[in-house]
Short mmCIF file of C-alpha atoms in Angstrom, two decimals:
data_model
loop_
_atom_site.label_atom_id
_atom_site.label_comp_id
_atom_site.label_asym_id
_atom_site.label_seq_id
_atom_site.Cartn_x
_atom_site.Cartn_y
_atom_site.Cartn_z
CA MET P 212 100.42 133.73 125.05
CA LEU P 213 97.24 131.89 126.02
CA PRO P 214 98.99 128.62 127.00
CA ARG P 215 101.34 130.56 129.29
CA ILE P 216 98.47 132.40 130.93
CA ALA P 217 96.55 129.17 131.46
CA PHE P 218 99.65 127.50 132.85
CA GLY P 219 100.21 130.32 135.32
CA ILE P 220 96.62 130.12 136.53
CA LEU P 221 96.87 126.36 136.84
CA VAL P 222 100.05 126.56 138.90
CA ALA P 223 98.36 128.97 141.28
CA MET P 224 95.43 126.58 141.66
CA VAL P 225 97.36 123.35 142.07
CA VAL P 226 100.38 124.30 144.14
CA THR P 227 99.08 124.05 147.67
CA HIS P 228 102.25 124.18 149.68
CA CYS P 229 105.93 124.95 149.19
CA THR P 230 109.00 124.08 151.19
CA GLU P 231 110.55 126.91 153.21
CA ALA P 232 114.16 126.92 154.35
CA GLN P 233 116.85 129.41 155.41
CA GLY P 234 119.50 129.50 152.75
CA VAL P 235 122.49 131.56 151.72
CA LEU P 236 123.27 133.04 148.31
CA THR P 237 126.83 134.26 147.77
CA PHE P 238 127.51 136.62 144.85
CA TRP P 239 131.12 137.19 143.70
CA ASP P 240 132.20 140.13 141.56
CA GLY P 241 134.90 138.01 139.92
CA VAL P 242 134.57 134.89 137.82
CA ASN P 243 135.28 131.48 139.37
CA PHE P 244 134.28 132.75 142.85
CA THR P 245 136.98 135.39 143.19
CA GLY P 246 137.05 139.03 144.31
CA GLN P 247 134.61 140.66 146.70
CA LYS P 248 131.51 138.82 147.73
CA MET P 249 128.03 139.70 148.88
CA GLN P 250 125.87 137.30 150.84
CA ILE P 251 122.09 137.18 151.15
CA HIS P 252 120.64 135.21 154.06
CA ARG P 253 116.94 134.58 153.64
CA TRP P 254 114.11 132.21 154.38
CA PHE P 255 113.32 130.95 150.91
CA MET P 256 109.73 130.11 150.02
CA GLY P 257 109.08 128.32 146.76
CA GLN P 258 107.26 130.21 144.00
CA THR P 259 108.00 133.55 145.71
CA CYS P 260 109.84 136.38 143.98
CA TYR P 261 112.55 138.26 145.91
CA ASN P 262 113.67 141.67 144.67
CA ASP P 263 117.34 141.99 145.63
CA HIS P 264 119.49 144.05 143.27
CA VAL P 265 123.00 142.61 143.15
CA ARG P 266 125.61 144.84 141.50
CA GLN P 267 128.14 143.32 139.11
CA PRO P 268 127.88 139.65 140.04
CA SER P 269 130.11 137.37 137.99
CA SER P 270 129.68 134.05 139.80
CA ILE P 271 127.32 132.60 142.40
CA THR P 272 127.28 129.86 145.01
CA TRP P 273 124.48 128.78 147.34
CA GLU P 274 123.86 126.51 150.30
CA ASN P 275 120.95 125.19 152.36
CA LEU P 276 118.41 125.90 149.64
CA PRO P 277 115.39 123.58 149.48
CA THR P 278 116.04 120.64 147.20
CA THR P 279 112.68 118.90 147.37
CA GLY P 280 110.15 119.56 144.69
CA PHE P 281 108.83 117.94 141.61
CA PHE P 282 110.74 119.48 138.76
CA ASP P 283 112.44 116.17 137.99
CA GLY P 284 112.38 115.62 141.73
CA GLN P 285 114.41 118.76 142.42
CA SER P 286 114.11 122.50 142.90
CA LYS P 287 115.70 125.25 140.84
CA ILE P 288 117.02 128.67 141.73
CA ALA P 289 116.23 131.22 139.01
CA PHE P 290 117.84 134.65 138.56
CA TYR P 291 116.14 137.47 136.62
CA THR P 292 117.51 140.64 134.99
CA LYS P 293 114.51 142.75 136.07
CA GLU P 294 112.52 143.27 139.26
CA ASP P 295 109.46 141.17 140.09
CA CYS P 296 111.08 138.17 138.41
CA LYS P 297 110.82 139.50 134.88
CA GLY P 298 113.23 139.84 132.00
CA THR P 299 115.93 137.36 131.04
CA VAL P 300 116.10 134.35 133.34
CA ARG P 301 118.71 131.68 134.03
CA ALA P 302 118.09 128.78 136.42
CA TRP P 303 120.12 126.00 138.03
CA PHE P 304 119.15 122.94 140.05
CA THR P 305 119.74 123.56 143.74
CA THR P 306 121.12 120.05 144.23
CA VAL P 307 123.84 120.55 141.64
CA LYS P 308 127.15 121.89 142.92
CA ASP P 309 128.24 122.94 139.44
CA PHE P 310 127.65 126.60 140.29
CA PRO P 311 127.64 129.31 137.62
CA THR P 312 131.25 130.43 137.31
CA ASN P 313 130.89 133.19 134.73
CA LEU P 314 127.57 135.01 134.46
CA THR P 315 128.82 136.97 131.46
CA THR P 316 128.49 133.88 129.30
CA ASP P 317 124.99 133.34 130.71
CA GLY P 318 123.85 136.80 129.62
CA ILE P 319 122.90 138.10 133.07
CA ASN P 320 126.14 139.69 134.29
CA ASP P 321 125.59 143.04 136.11
CA ASN P 322 121.86 142.65 135.68
CA ILE P 323 120.46 140.50 138.49
CA HIS P 324 117.53 142.32 140.10
CA SER P 325 115.43 139.45 141.49
CA PHE P 326 115.37 135.69 142.00
CA MET P 327 112.92 132.88 142.75
CA LEU P 328 112.99 129.31 144.00
CA TRP P 329 111.08 127.16 141.51
CA GLN P 330 109.07 124.33 143.05
CA LEU P 331 106.23 122.63 141.20
CA ASN P 332 103.62 120.41 142.80
CA ALA P 333 103.61 116.75 141.70
CA ALA P 334 100.07 117.03 140.37
CA ILE P 335 101.02 119.71 137.88
CA MET P 336 103.99 117.73 136.62
CA THR P 337 102.49 114.26 136.23
CA GLY P 338 100.95 115.04 132.86
CA SER P 339 104.13 116.55 131.43
CA LEU P 340 106.30 113.66 132.63
CA MET P 341 103.91 111.03 131.26
CA THR P 342 103.69 112.39 127.72
CA MET P 343 106.15 109.95 126.17
CA PRO P 344 104.22 106.71 126.79
CA MET P 345 101.08 108.34 125.41
CA LEU P 346 103.00 109.54 122.34
CA ILE P 347 104.89 106.32 121.61
CA VAL P 348 101.91 103.99 122.09
CA ASN P 349 99.57 106.01 119.90
CA MET P 350 102.02 106.87 117.14
CA GLY P 351 103.17 103.25 117.18
CA ALA P 352 99.61 102.12 116.53
CA GLU P 353 99.31 104.60 113.67
CA MET P 354 102.48 103.10 112.20
CA ILE P 355 100.95 99.63 112.36
CA TYR P 356 97.77 100.89 110.66
CA VAL P 357 99.70 102.40 107.74
CA LEU P 358 101.92 99.36 107.28
CA ASP P 359 98.95 97.00 107.42
CA GLN P 360 97.13 98.97 104.72
CA ARG P 361 100.18 99.24 102.46
CA LEU P 362 101.05 95.55 102.74
CA LYS P 363 97.47 94.47 102.03
CA ALA P 364 96.99 96.88 99.14
CA GLN P 365 100.04 95.51 97.33
CA ASN P 366 99.20 91.85 97.98
CA ILE P 367 102.33 91.11 99.97
CA PRO P 368 102.17 87.42 100.99
CA ARG P 369 100.22 86.92 104.19
CA ASP P 370 103.06 85.17 105.97
CA LYS P 371 105.49 88.00 105.33
CA SER P 372 103.07 90.82 106.12
CA SER P 373 102.01 89.09 109.34
CA LYS P 374 105.61 88.63 110.38
CA VAL P 375 106.40 92.29 109.73
CA LEU P 376 103.50 93.48 111.90
CA GLU P 377 104.02 90.94 114.67
CA ASP P 378 107.75 91.61 114.93
CA ILE P 379 107.20 95.36 115.23
CA VAL P 380 104.35 95.03 117.75
CA LYS P 381 106.35 92.48 119.74
CA THR P 382 109.33 94.82 119.97
CA MET P 383 107.21 97.87 120.74
CA HIS P 384 105.25 96.17 123.52
CA ASN P 385 108.11 94.26 125.07
CA GLU P 386 107.33 94.16 128.77
CA THR P 387 110.69 95.49 129.94
CA PHE P 388 110.70 98.36 127.48
CA MET P 389 107.11 99.33 128.25
CA THR P 390 107.80 99.28 131.99
CA GLU P 391 110.68 101.70 131.48
CA LEU P 392 108.71 103.84 129.04
CA PHE P 393 105.89 104.32 131.55
CA LYS P 394 108.26 105.73 134.15
CA PRO P 395 108.27 109.56 134.28
CA HIS P 396 110.40 111.04 131.51
CA ARG P 397 110.98 114.44 130.06
CA MET P 398 109.45 115.04 126.66
CA TYR P 399 111.78 113.97 123.84
CA SER P 400 112.41 116.11 120.79
CA ASN P 401 110.88 115.31 117.42
CA VAL P 402 114.25 114.10 116.13
CA SER P 403 114.71 111.80 119.12
CA THR P 404 111.21 110.38 118.76
CA ARG P 405 111.86 109.75 115.07
CA GLN P 406 114.91 107.67 116.02
CA ILE P 407 112.73 105.43 118.20
CA PHE P 408 110.43 104.64 115.29
CA ASP P 409 113.33 104.15 112.91
CA ARG P 410 114.49 101.39 115.24
CA LEU P 411 111.02 99.94 115.61
CA ALA P 412 110.23 99.92 111.90
CA HIS P 413 113.39 97.96 111.17
CA SER P 414 113.04 95.49 114.03
CA SER P 415 111.34 93.09 111.59
CA ILE P 416 112.35 91.57 108.25
CA MET P 417 111.11 94.75 106.56
CA ARG P 418 113.62 97.29 105.29
CA LEU P 419 112.39 100.75 104.29
CA ASN P 420 114.35 103.27 102.30
CA ALA P 421 114.74 106.79 103.68
CA ASN P 422 111.93 108.22 101.55
CA SER P 423 109.43 105.63 102.76
CA MET P 424 110.46 106.07 106.39
CA ASP P 425 110.12 109.85 106.14
CA LYS P 426 106.60 109.66 104.75
CA LEU P 427 105.57 106.86 107.09
CA TYR P 428 106.61 109.02 110.03
CA ASP P 429 104.72 111.98 108.55
CA LEU P 430 101.53 109.89 108.35
CA MET P 431 101.99 108.74 111.93
CA ARG P 432 102.36 112.30 113.16
CA MET P 433 99.40 113.66 111.26
CA GLY P 434 97.19 110.72 112.24
CA PHE P 435 97.76 111.17 115.95
CA LYS P 436 97.74 114.97 115.71
CA TYR P 437 94.25 114.85 114.20
CA GLN P 438 93.04 112.66 117.04
CA VAL P 439 94.64 114.82 119.73
CA LEU P 440 92.94 117.92 118.34
CA SER P 441 89.63 116.09 117.90
CA CYS P 442 89.36 115.22 121.59
CA ALA P 443 86.67 117.40 123.16
CA SER P 444 88.51 117.23 126.46
CA ALA P 445 92.01 116.07 127.31
CA ASP P 446 90.87 112.96 129.19
CA GLU P 447 89.54 111.51 125.92
CA LEU P 448 93.19 110.84 125.07
CA LEU P 449 92.91 107.80 127.35
CA GLN P 450 90.04 106.46 125.26
CA VAL P 451 92.01 107.10 122.06
CA THR P 452 94.96 105.18 123.49
CA MET P 453 92.81 102.23 124.53
CA ASN P 454 91.25 102.10 121.06
CA HIS P 455 94.68 102.13 119.47
CA LEU P 456 95.82 99.26 121.66
CA ALA P 457 92.70 97.18 121.04
CA ASN P 458 92.96 97.55 117.29
CA THR P 459 96.68 96.85 117.31
CA LYS P 460 95.95 93.57 119.06
CA ASN P 461 93.33 92.72 116.43
CA LEU P 462 95.93 93.02 113.68
CA VAL P 463 98.24 90.31 115.04
CA ASP P 464 97.68 86.57 115.34
CA SER P 465 100.33 85.52 117.84
CA ALA P 466 98.95 84.76 121.30
CA GLU P 467 102.21 85.89 122.88
CA VAL P 468 102.11 89.27 121.12
CA LYS P 469 98.44 89.72 122.07
CA ARG P 470 99.40 89.07 125.69
CA GLN P 471 102.08 91.77 125.47
CA VAL P 472 99.55 94.28 124.17
CA ASP P 473 97.18 93.30 126.99
CA GLU P 474 99.91 94.12 129.49
CA THR P 475 100.32 97.55 127.88
CA ILE P 476 96.56 98.07 128.23
CA GLN P 477 96.95 97.25 131.93
CA LEU P 478 99.84 99.71 132.27
CA THR P 479 97.85 102.40 130.49
CA SER P 480 94.87 101.99 132.78
CA ASP P 481 97.04 101.94 135.90
CA ASN P 482 98.96 105.09 134.96
CA PHE P 483 96.31 107.21 133.26
CA GLY P 484 93.03 105.92 134.70
CA SER P 485 93.24 108.04 137.85
CA MET P 486 94.76 111.17 136.30
CA SER P 487 93.18 114.46 137.30
CA PRO P 488 91.85 116.97 134.74
CA ALA P 489 94.91 119.14 135.41
CA ASP P 490 97.22 116.23 134.60
CA PHE P 491 95.44 115.53 131.33
CA TYR P 492 95.46 119.22 130.47
CA MET P 493 99.23 119.36 130.85
CA LEU P 494 99.68 116.14 128.90
CA LYS P 495 97.62 117.47 125.99
CA GLN P 496 99.53 120.76 126.02
CA TYR P 497 102.83 118.91 125.67
CA LEU P 498 101.43 116.83 122.83
CA CYS P 499 100.20 119.97 121.07
CA ARG P 500 103.64 121.50 121.49
CA PHE P 501 105.18 118.40 119.91
CA PHE P 502 102.86 118.64 116.87
CA GLN P 503 102.99 122.42 116.54
CA ASP P 504 103.43 123.62 112.93
CA THR P 505 103.14 120.06 111.58
CA ARG P 506 100.95 120.52 108.50
CA ILE P 507 101.65 117.62 106.18
CA LYS P 508 99.00 116.89 103.57
CA VAL P 509 97.56 113.37 103.72
CA SER P 510 95.57 112.09 100.75
CA LEU P 511 93.05 110.23 102.93
CA PHE P 512 92.42 113.35 105.02
CA LEU P 513 91.99 115.50 101.92
CA GLN P 514 89.53 113.06 100.37
CA ASN P 515 87.44 112.86 103.54
CA GLY P 516 87.32 116.62 104.00
CA ILE P 517 89.13 116.71 107.32
CA GLN P 518 92.15 118.60 105.96
CA GLY P 519 92.55 121.68 103.80
CA MET P 520 95.03 122.09 100.98
CA ASP P 521 97.17 124.23 103.29
CA GLY P 522 97.56 121.27 105.66
CA THR P 523 95.26 122.56 108.40
CA LEU P 524 92.88 120.09 110.03
CA ALA P 525 89.10 120.50 110.23
CA ILE P 526 87.75 119.60 113.65
CA HIS P 527 84.15 118.40 113.90
CA TYR P 528 81.84 118.89 116.89
CA GLU P 529 79.97 115.59 116.90
CA GLY P 530 80.13 113.48 120.03
CA PHE P 531 80.42 114.24 123.71
CA THR P 532 81.14 117.70 125.02
CA ALA P 533 84.17 118.27 127.20
CA THR P 534 83.98 116.45 130.51
CA GLY P 535 81.79 118.50 132.84
CA GLY P 536 80.65 120.77 130.02
CA LYS P 537 77.19 121.52 128.66
CA VAL P 538 75.95 121.50 125.08
CA PRO P 539 76.30 125.11 123.89
CA GLY P 540 73.15 127.01 122.97
CA THR P 541 71.41 127.66 126.31
CA ILE P 542 71.06 130.96 128.18
CA ARG P 543 70.14 130.70 131.86
CA TYR P 544 68.85 133.60 133.95
CA PHE P 545 69.40 133.41 137.71
CA ASP P 546 67.58 135.20 140.51
CA ALA P 547 69.16 136.77 143.59
CA SER P 548 69.24 133.36 145.29
CA ASN P 549 71.26 131.86 142.44
CA ARG P 550 68.34 129.77 141.24
CA VAL P 551 67.55 129.34 137.56
CA GLU P 552 64.66 131.64 136.81
CA GLU P 553 64.42 131.28 133.04
CA GLU P 554 66.10 129.43 130.19
CA GLU P 555 66.36 130.24 126.51
CA THR P 556 67.87 128.19 123.74
CA PHE P 557 69.35 129.25 120.45
CA VAL P 558 70.91 127.46 117.51
CA ILE P 559 74.69 127.39 117.32
CA ALA P 560 76.80 125.52 114.78
CA SER P 561 79.14 124.04 117.36
CA ALA P 562 76.20 122.36 119.13
CA GLU P 563 75.19 120.27 116.13
CA GLY P 564 75.68 116.60 116.96
CA SER P 565 76.96 117.37 120.47
CA VAL P 566 75.86 115.35 123.48
CA GLU P 567 76.50 116.28 127.09
CA ALA P 568 79.27 114.09 128.46
CA PRO P 569 78.09 111.77 131.25
CA ALA P 570 79.56 112.10 134.71
CA GLY P 571 82.33 109.74 135.71
CA SER P 572 85.46 108.38 134.10
CA VAL P 573 85.95 108.47 130.36
CA LEU P 574 86.55 104.72 130.59
CA GLU P 575 82.89 104.16 131.45
CA ARG P 576 81.42 105.88 128.41
CA ASP P 577 80.05 104.48 125.20
CA GLN P 578 82.19 105.72 122.35
CA LEU P 579 80.35 108.42 120.44
CA ASN P 580 83.66 109.71 119.12
CA ALA P 581 84.32 106.17 117.94
CA HIS P 582 86.54 107.14 115.02
CA LEU P 583 89.26 108.31 117.39
CA GLY P 584 91.95 105.70 117.78
CA PHE P 585 90.59 103.37 115.10
CA ASN P 586 92.16 102.40 111.80
CA MET P 587 91.23 105.13 109.35
CA TYR P 588 92.89 103.22 106.51
CA GLU P 589 90.54 100.22 106.63
CA ALA P 590 88.24 99.85 103.63
CA ASP P 591 85.20 99.37 105.90
CA SER P 592 86.02 102.13 108.36
CA LYS P 593 83.63 104.80 107.08
CA ASP P 594 81.71 104.61 110.33
CA GLY P 595 85.01 104.87 112.16
CA THR P 596 84.25 102.01 114.49
CA GLY P 597 86.10 99.20 112.80
CA GLY P 598 83.47 96.87 114.23
CA PHE P 599 84.10 98.13 117.76
CA SER P 600 81.51 100.11 119.71
CA ARG P 601 81.96 98.99 123.30
CA SER P 602 82.99 101.16 126.20
CA THR P 603 86.67 101.30 127.03
CA ARG P 604 85.93 99.80 130.43
CA GLN P 605 84.56 96.69 128.72
CA LEU P 606 87.78 96.42 126.76
CA PHE P 607 89.83 96.65 129.94
CA ALA P 608 87.60 94.10 131.67
CA ASP P 609 88.11 91.68 128.79
CA THR P 610 91.84 92.17 129.07
CA LYS P 611 91.85 91.32 132.77
CA ALA P 612 89.63 88.30 132.15
CA ARG P 613 92.16 86.94 129.68
CA GLY P 614 94.86 87.17 132.28
CA ALA P 615 96.61 90.33 131.23
CA GLY P 616 97.66 90.84 134.80
CA SER P 617 99.73 87.65 134.80
CA ASN P 618 103.44 87.98 135.28
CA SER P 619 106.00 87.81 132.51
CA SER P 620 106.94 84.23 133.31
CA ALA P 621 103.83 82.86 131.62
CA LYS P 622 104.07 79.41 130.15
CA GLY P 623 105.61 79.28 126.74
CA VAL P 624 107.65 82.46 127.25
CA ASP P 625 111.28 81.84 128.06
CA ALA P 626 112.91 84.44 130.27
CA PRO P 627 116.43 85.42 129.22
CA LYS P 628 119.19 84.06 131.41
CA HIS P 629 121.00 87.38 131.61
CA GLN P 630 119.22 90.70 131.58
CA LYS P 631 120.75 94.14 131.42
CA THR P 632 119.70 96.67 134.02
CA PHE P 633 118.51 100.04 132.76
CA LYS P 634 117.81 103.14 134.80
CA ALA P 635 114.62 105.15 134.45
CA THR P 636 116.26 107.95 132.46
CA ALA P 637 115.32 108.96 128.96
CA ALA P 638 118.62 107.91 127.43
CA ASP P 639 118.70 104.57 129.21
CA GLY P 640 115.13 103.88 128.22
CA LEU P 641 116.05 104.45 124.60
CA ASN P 642 119.14 102.30 124.92
CA LEU P 643 116.87 99.56 126.24
CA LEU P 644 114.86 99.77 123.03
CA ALA P 645 118.07 99.66 121.01
CA ASP P 646 119.12 96.58 122.95
CA LEU P 647 115.78 94.87 122.31
CA VAL P 648 115.79 95.74 118.62
CA GLY P 649 119.38 94.58 118.37
CA LYS P 650 118.28 91.07 119.27
CA SER P 651 116.24 90.82 116.06
CA SER P 652 117.90 89.38 113.01
CA SER P 653 119.62 91.73 110.62
CA ALA P 654 119.35 91.56 106.87
CA LYS P 655 122.66 89.72 106.66
CA ASP P 656 121.74 87.11 109.24
CA VAL P 657 118.38 85.89 107.95
CA GLU P 658 117.79 83.29 105.29
CA GLY P 659 114.93 81.52 103.56
CA ASP P 660 111.45 82.67 104.51
CA ASN P 661 112.87 85.25 106.90
CA LYS P 662 115.03 86.94 104.30
CA ALA P 663 114.78 90.72 104.53
CA LEU P 664 111.92 92.33 102.63
CA ARG P 665 112.93 95.72 101.28
CA ILE P 666 109.92 97.95 100.61
CA ASN P 667 109.42 101.40 99.14
CA LEU P 668 106.04 102.38 100.58
CA PHE P 669 105.66 105.66 98.72
CA PRO P 670 107.63 105.64 95.46
CA ASP P 671 107.69 108.84 93.45
CA ASP P 672 109.79 107.46 90.63
CA PRO P 673 111.35 104.02 91.02
CA THR P 674 113.83 104.73 88.24
CA LYS P 675 114.98 108.01 89.70
CA PRO P 676 118.56 107.87 91.02
CA GLY P 677 118.63 107.58 94.77
CA SER P 678 114.96 106.70 95.08
CA GLY P 679 115.72 103.13 95.89
CA GLY P 680 117.86 103.87 98.87
CA ASP P 681 121.43 102.82 99.55
CA GLU P 682 123.13 100.95 96.70
CA GLU P 683 124.91 98.59 99.06
CA ASP P 684 121.62 97.59 100.64
CA ASP P 685 120.13 97.01 97.19
CA LYS P 686 122.85 94.46 96.45
CA GLU P 687 122.28 92.60 99.70
CA VAL P 688 118.52 92.10 99.47
CA PRO P 689 115.97 91.95 96.64
CA THR P 690 113.98 95.14 96.15
CA ILE P 691 110.20 94.98 95.86
CA TRP P 692 108.69 98.19 94.54
CA ILE P 693 105.20 98.85 95.87
CA ASP P 694 103.07 101.37 94.01
CA ALA P 695 101.37 103.37 96.76
CA ALA P 696 98.80 104.74 94.32
CA SER P 697 97.69 101.51 92.66
CA ASP P 698 94.65 101.12 94.88
CA ARG P 699 93.71 104.79 94.76
CA LYS P 700 91.94 106.93 92.25
CA THR P 701 94.05 108.50 89.56
CA SER P 702 93.47 111.92 91.09
CA THR P 703 95.33 110.80 94.19
CA ASP P 704 98.60 110.73 92.23
CA ALA P 705 98.61 114.51 92.14
CA ILE P 706 98.13 114.64 95.88
CA LEU P 707 100.98 112.21 96.47
CA GLN P 708 103.22 114.45 94.39
CA ASP P 709 102.54 117.24 96.89
CA PHE P 710 104.39 115.32 99.59
CA LYS P 711 107.80 116.85 100.10
CA ILE P 712 110.77 115.78 102.14
CA ASP P 713 112.05 118.51 104.39
CA ASP P 714 115.80 118.45 103.91
CA ASP P 715 116.30 120.22 107.22
CA ALA P 716 114.44 117.44 108.97
CA LYS P 717 116.57 114.67 107.48
CA ARG P 718 119.07 113.13 109.80
CA GLU P 719 122.68 112.86 108.85
CA GLY P 720 122.91 110.03 111.30
CA LYS P 721 125.50 107.30 111.13
CA GLY P 722 124.05 103.88 110.55
CA GLY P 723 124.74 101.61 113.49
CA ASP P 724 125.19 104.37 116.07
CA ASP P 725 124.20 103.42 119.58
CA LEU P 726 120.87 105.03 120.42
CA LEU P 727 122.39 106.60 123.53
CA ASP P 728 124.84 108.50 121.34
CA LEU P 729 121.98 109.68 119.16
CA MET P 730 120.15 110.98 122.24
CA ASP P 731 123.00 112.86 123.93
CA SER P 732 121.71 116.13 122.52
CA THR P 733 118.35 115.78 124.30
CA GLY P 734 119.81 116.59 127.69
#
C-alpha cells in the first residue's frame, strides 16, 4: 500500500498541466456497437474523475479525446465500476481505434459509474521507462564478476578465460545495441530479462548447462538486488552503475572492448546524470518490483553476514545519508520565527557510521559506499573498493580524456557494409541483441583454440543423470567439470546444497527460437 500512496502523492506534485479537449463517448447497449446508444459530450481534463453512470453498456466508441501524454507517448481512457473512479478498472489507449466490442468479457458490463482520462507528465515517467538500461548494465557486470571468479578459481587457461569475458562484454556493450537499449522502454518481465542474459552468456566460446545458467542468473539478481537496497537514496544507483562499468572495463584487455565500455559510460552519464529525484525514485521502485520476493541464498553473502538463512538481506547504515537528508539523532526546537532555538542530540543505531551527504550531484562525491558496484568476489575486496576510491566524476573525466566520445568509425574498427534497422521498441531491441549474438561463432563452427568450452559452474553431482546438460551437446564438445566449492571452506558445501532450482521458473523454451518470438508475451 505504501508504494501506491507515495506514487499518488508524487503524481499530484509532478503533473503540472494536462491537456483539455471536447470529446465524445458513445455507449452502446449491444455488443459490436449495436442497439441503442447513449452519448456523453464533455470537455475532458486529464487526471480528472467524471461520475457518469451508464446503464447496461456493452460496447464503447470515442472520438476527439486528447491523445498527447506520456504514457508511452499516448493517453488512456479508463472506465471504473464504482463512483469517484474506484472499483474494477479497464483502460484503452485513446489513439487506438480497436474499441471495446464486448464489455462482458472485460468484466465491467452494466457497471460503469465513472471514467478518467489518464495523462502522466514526462518527468514522472522517465524513471520507469529508463529502468531496462540500468538493469541490464548492472546485472551484466555482476555476471562478468561471477564468471571471472569461477574461471580464475578453477585455473582455466588465461587465453580462454579472457576470450570468454571479452566476447561477452563486447556483445553486451555493442554500440548499436546499447543505443537501442538506452531508448525509453517498458520494463521487461523476469523471464524476458533472463532470455537476454541467456543470449549474452552464450555469445562467447563458453557453453553453460541449464543448472549453471540458472544459478549464475540467481547470483546476478541477488548481487544487484543487494546493491539497490543498500543505496541510501535512489540517485546512488548512478554511482553503482558507473562503478560496475569501470570494473568491467578493468577485467578486459582488448582496447576495442574498453572503448565500447567507455561509450556506455558516456551514455549512462548523458541519460542519468541530469535525472531529477522523482525520476530516480520511480526507477528504484521499478527495480524493487523486479526483485520482489527474490530471496536466494548466496554463500558469499551468508559468510559476510549480509544475508540471513531465510534469504533476507541485511542493510547497513554506513556511508552518506540520503541526498538532502541529515544524520539522524538531532532534535531541533524552533521559536515563533522559525529559527532554531535549541538542539539536542541522542544516540541512534541507524546513525552509526552515517555522514551527511554533500550538496550537488552524486557524481561529484567521494565514494564512502565504495563497496556498491564493485566486485564482491575478488579475493582482495574486503574493503570493497577493489583499488578504486575516486569520485565517479573523475572516472567520467578519464573516459572523456581517452576519447570515449569518438564516433563508432574509430580506426581499427570496421563498420559492417550492411546494417539492419531496428525500431526503438522492446521486441526490436531484443531482436537486435539476438542478431548481434548470432554473428558470434557457434559450437559447431569453431575449431582449434576457439573450440567451445563447456562449463558447469555449480555442479551438485557430476555423475548424476542430467546434471551435465543435453547429451547431444556433450557429444559435440568436450565437457570440463569445474568444482565450484574447491576454493571454499568445506562448510560452504552445505550452503551450496541449499541452492534449489525453481521448476516453475525454468523455461520450456525451444532452442534456436528467434528472440522476438520469445518476447511476444511481454506485450
